[in-house]
XYZ file of C-alpha atoms in Angstrom:
216
model
C 82.299 65.291 -122.441
C 79.459 67.736 -123.008
C 80.681 68.597 -126.510
C 80.984 64.918 -127.380
C 77.341 64.378 -126.438
C 76.177 67.442 -128.374
C 78.082 66.358 -131.471
C 76.939 62.735 -131.224
C 73.301 63.839 -130.975
C 73.693 66.309 -133.851
C 75.089 63.577 -136.103
C 71.790 61.755 -135.557
C 69.619 64.784 -136.194
C 68.888 65.537 -132.543
C 69.524 68.968 -131.067
C 71.020 68.794 -127.570
C 71.620 72.007 -125.650
C 74.639 72.676 -123.463
C 72.372 72.503 -120.406
C 71.011 69.100 -121.458
C 74.517 67.790 -122.097
C 75.597 69.027 -118.675
C 72.654 67.235 -117.059
C 73.632 63.985 -118.777
C 77.203 64.304 -117.533
C 75.908 64.934 -114.011
C 73.759 61.815 -114.328
C 76.844 59.800 -115.304
C 78.575 61.169 -112.227
C 75.663 60.023 -110.030
C 75.935 56.513 -111.478
C 79.663 56.495 -110.812
C 79.150 57.772 -107.271
C 76.760 54.915 -106.384
C 78.124 52.186 -108.654
C 79.747 50.010 -105.973
C 76.917 50.190 -103.474
C 74.211 49.405 -106.014
C 76.237 47.389 -108.553
C 74.957 49.724 -111.263
C 77.645 49.373 -113.883
C 80.741 47.487 -114.985
C 82.037 50.553 -116.821
C 85.640 51.541 -116.175
C 84.871 55.245 -115.769
C 82.706 58.211 -116.684
C 83.896 58.167 -120.281
C 82.575 54.654 -120.785
C 79.249 55.416 -119.103
C 78.799 58.329 -121.469
C 80.097 56.773 -124.685
C 78.530 53.331 -124.253
C 75.340 53.868 -122.297
C 74.210 57.477 -122.563
C 75.005 57.593 -126.287
C 72.860 54.478 -126.680
C 70.036 56.451 -125.096
C 70.659 59.399 -127.405
C 70.423 57.082 -130.410
C 66.937 56.045 -129.302
C 66.033 59.652 -128.451
C 66.905 60.782 -131.966
C 64.758 58.029 -133.483
C 61.789 58.778 -131.198
C 62.078 62.495 -131.877
C 62.015 61.912 -135.629
C 59.117 59.435 -135.525
C 57.058 61.603 -133.160
C 57.439 64.488 -135.619
C 56.343 62.311 -138.554
C 53.391 60.924 -136.609
C 52.363 64.351 -135.351
C 52.794 63.579 -131.634
C 54.011 66.792 -129.932
C 54.107 65.329 -126.402
C 54.865 61.608 -126.774
C 54.317 59.121 -123.990
C 57.527 57.081 -123.758
C 58.548 54.147 -121.571
C 61.754 52.182 -121.082
C 61.334 48.557 -120.003
C 63.908 46.915 -117.757
C 65.316 50.364 -117.024
C 68.134 49.229 -114.720
C 70.116 52.285 -113.648
C 68.180 54.489 -116.071
C 70.758 54.698 -118.851
C 68.161 54.750 -121.607
C 65.101 56.118 -119.817
C 66.743 59.033 -118.017
C 68.687 59.941 -121.136
C 65.365 60.021 -123.011
C 63.851 62.263 -120.334
C 66.751 64.713 -120.538
C 67.008 64.739 -124.332
C 63.258 64.806 -125.056
C 61.975 67.529 -122.776
C 58.578 67.472 -124.507
C 58.056 63.765 -123.706
C 56.663 62.091 -120.605
C 58.970 59.186 -119.773
C 58.200 56.188 -117.559
C 61.048 53.948 -116.411
C 59.861 50.401 -115.696
C 62.112 48.356 -113.401
C 61.378 45.344 -111.189
C 64.353 45.665 -108.807
C 63.544 48.016 -105.935
C 67.063 49.271 -105.187
C 67.522 50.329 -108.806
C 64.208 52.189 -108.645
C 65.398 53.919 -105.471
C 68.541 55.066 -107.272
C 66.579 56.332 -110.258
C 64.127 58.229 -108.060
C 67.078 59.824 -106.271
C 68.713 60.688 -109.594
C 65.482 62.259 -110.885
C 65.410 64.510 -107.818
C 69.110 65.366 -108.060
C 68.780 66.267 -111.734
C 65.507 68.145 -111.319
C 63.710 66.161 -114.005
C 59.987 66.934 -114.195
C 59.085 64.565 -117.043
C 60.324 61.235 -115.647
C 58.601 58.797 -113.305
C 59.690 55.408 -111.994
C 57.459 52.318 -111.831
C 58.707 49.464 -109.632
C 56.997 46.677 -111.591
C 57.861 43.972 -114.107
C 56.484 44.658 -117.556
C 53.638 42.285 -118.304
C 52.837 41.584 -114.667
C 50.104 43.722 -113.135
C 50.385 47.334 -114.262
C 49.232 48.023 -117.805
C 50.856 50.588 -120.065
C 49.759 52.269 -123.293
C 52.570 54.446 -124.633
C 53.523 55.899 -127.995
C 57.066 54.543 -127.836
C 58.624 51.777 -125.762
C 62.348 51.079 -125.606
C 64.084 47.948 -124.304
C 67.749 47.086 -123.989
C 68.189 44.428 -121.297
C 64.954 42.526 -120.675
C 65.824 39.348 -122.524
C 65.874 37.668 -125.916
C 63.793 39.532 -128.497
C 61.586 36.557 -129.541
C 60.668 36.032 -125.867
C 59.743 39.635 -125.065
C 58.267 40.959 -128.311
C 54.651 40.169 -127.423
C 54.960 41.600 -123.911
C 56.518 44.807 -125.186
C 54.012 45.306 -127.990
C 51.151 44.964 -125.499
C 52.497 48.048 -123.696
C 52.312 50.156 -126.874
C 49.279 51.966 -128.263
C 47.964 50.924 -131.688
C 50.180 52.757 -134.150
C 52.886 53.106 -131.510
C 56.411 51.774 -131.869
C 58.506 49.334 -129.856
C 62.253 49.972 -130.185
C 64.545 47.076 -129.264
C 68.295 47.509 -128.906
C 70.104 44.713 -130.726
C 73.747 43.757 -131.131
C 75.712 42.853 -134.252
C 73.294 40.040 -135.143
C 69.682 41.230 -134.680
C 67.204 38.557 -133.614
C 64.400 39.854 -135.819
C 64.682 36.811 -138.102
C 63.428 34.674 -135.192
C 60.392 36.883 -134.563
C 56.917 36.535 -136.042
C 55.703 40.063 -135.402
C 52.392 39.568 -137.207
C 51.385 36.761 -134.846
C 51.604 39.135 -131.864
C 49.930 42.116 -133.479
C 52.940 43.948 -134.843
C 54.808 44.858 -138.005
C 58.581 45.042 -138.353
C 59.297 48.540 -139.644
C 63.009 48.023 -140.065
C 66.376 47.306 -138.502
C 68.698 50.301 -138.403
C 72.464 50.015 -137.805
C 74.476 52.445 -135.709
C 77.785 52.703 -133.876
C 78.872 54.297 -130.613
C 81.936 56.440 -129.840
C 83.428 53.668 -127.689
C 84.111 51.253 -130.585
C 83.328 50.417 -134.212
C 81.048 47.494 -133.380
C 77.845 47.640 -135.387
C 74.687 47.749 -133.307
C 71.051 47.907 -134.389
C 67.668 49.313 -133.457
C 64.803 46.986 -134.336
C 61.565 48.910 -134.859
C 58.146 47.290 -134.507
C 54.831 49.092 -134.968
C 51.745 47.858 -133.162
C 48.941 47.117 -135.592
C 45.561 48.790 -135.205
C 43.110 46.433 -133.521
């Protein structure tokens, strides 16, 4: 499993050490250990957690790593909205050791699991916020990811508000991206592009939709 993660990351231009890969496998094991009690996943086993969920997180990590380098941001502030069990956010924290990662989740029991996982894994660059994005707490991060909050046209404005001017919102999209239904300019953003990718679990084409927040 570790080698699969290292190779998957390398194919996307991201260097993942053996220790980082081991931490990600241990995280998958924690999810599997608590899955029934917390209803964390519908995955059939560790292999699916790794190939479907953690590899999704590595795809975003590779993109953030590349963009942070281009933008000259050595210690990026990153957040994951609607973090759930932490598939994306905790993977980002493990893979991007130079980043500070905030996992935003409105359901308390999921936050409790993620806080426990952070302690078990010894992560120093991840923190959990038990809030709903757009309600109360304000964020201003360099990069924001989202995979399960809702339909892209409904959440684009909320997500862009949590990003600094010049920062990037990264939305996970399926085979048919919803970017055509979004008017990014009307909510202060610019669509940078829609990038296809696949995961080890199947050949289904997925996409990352990238939106930059315009300078005010």
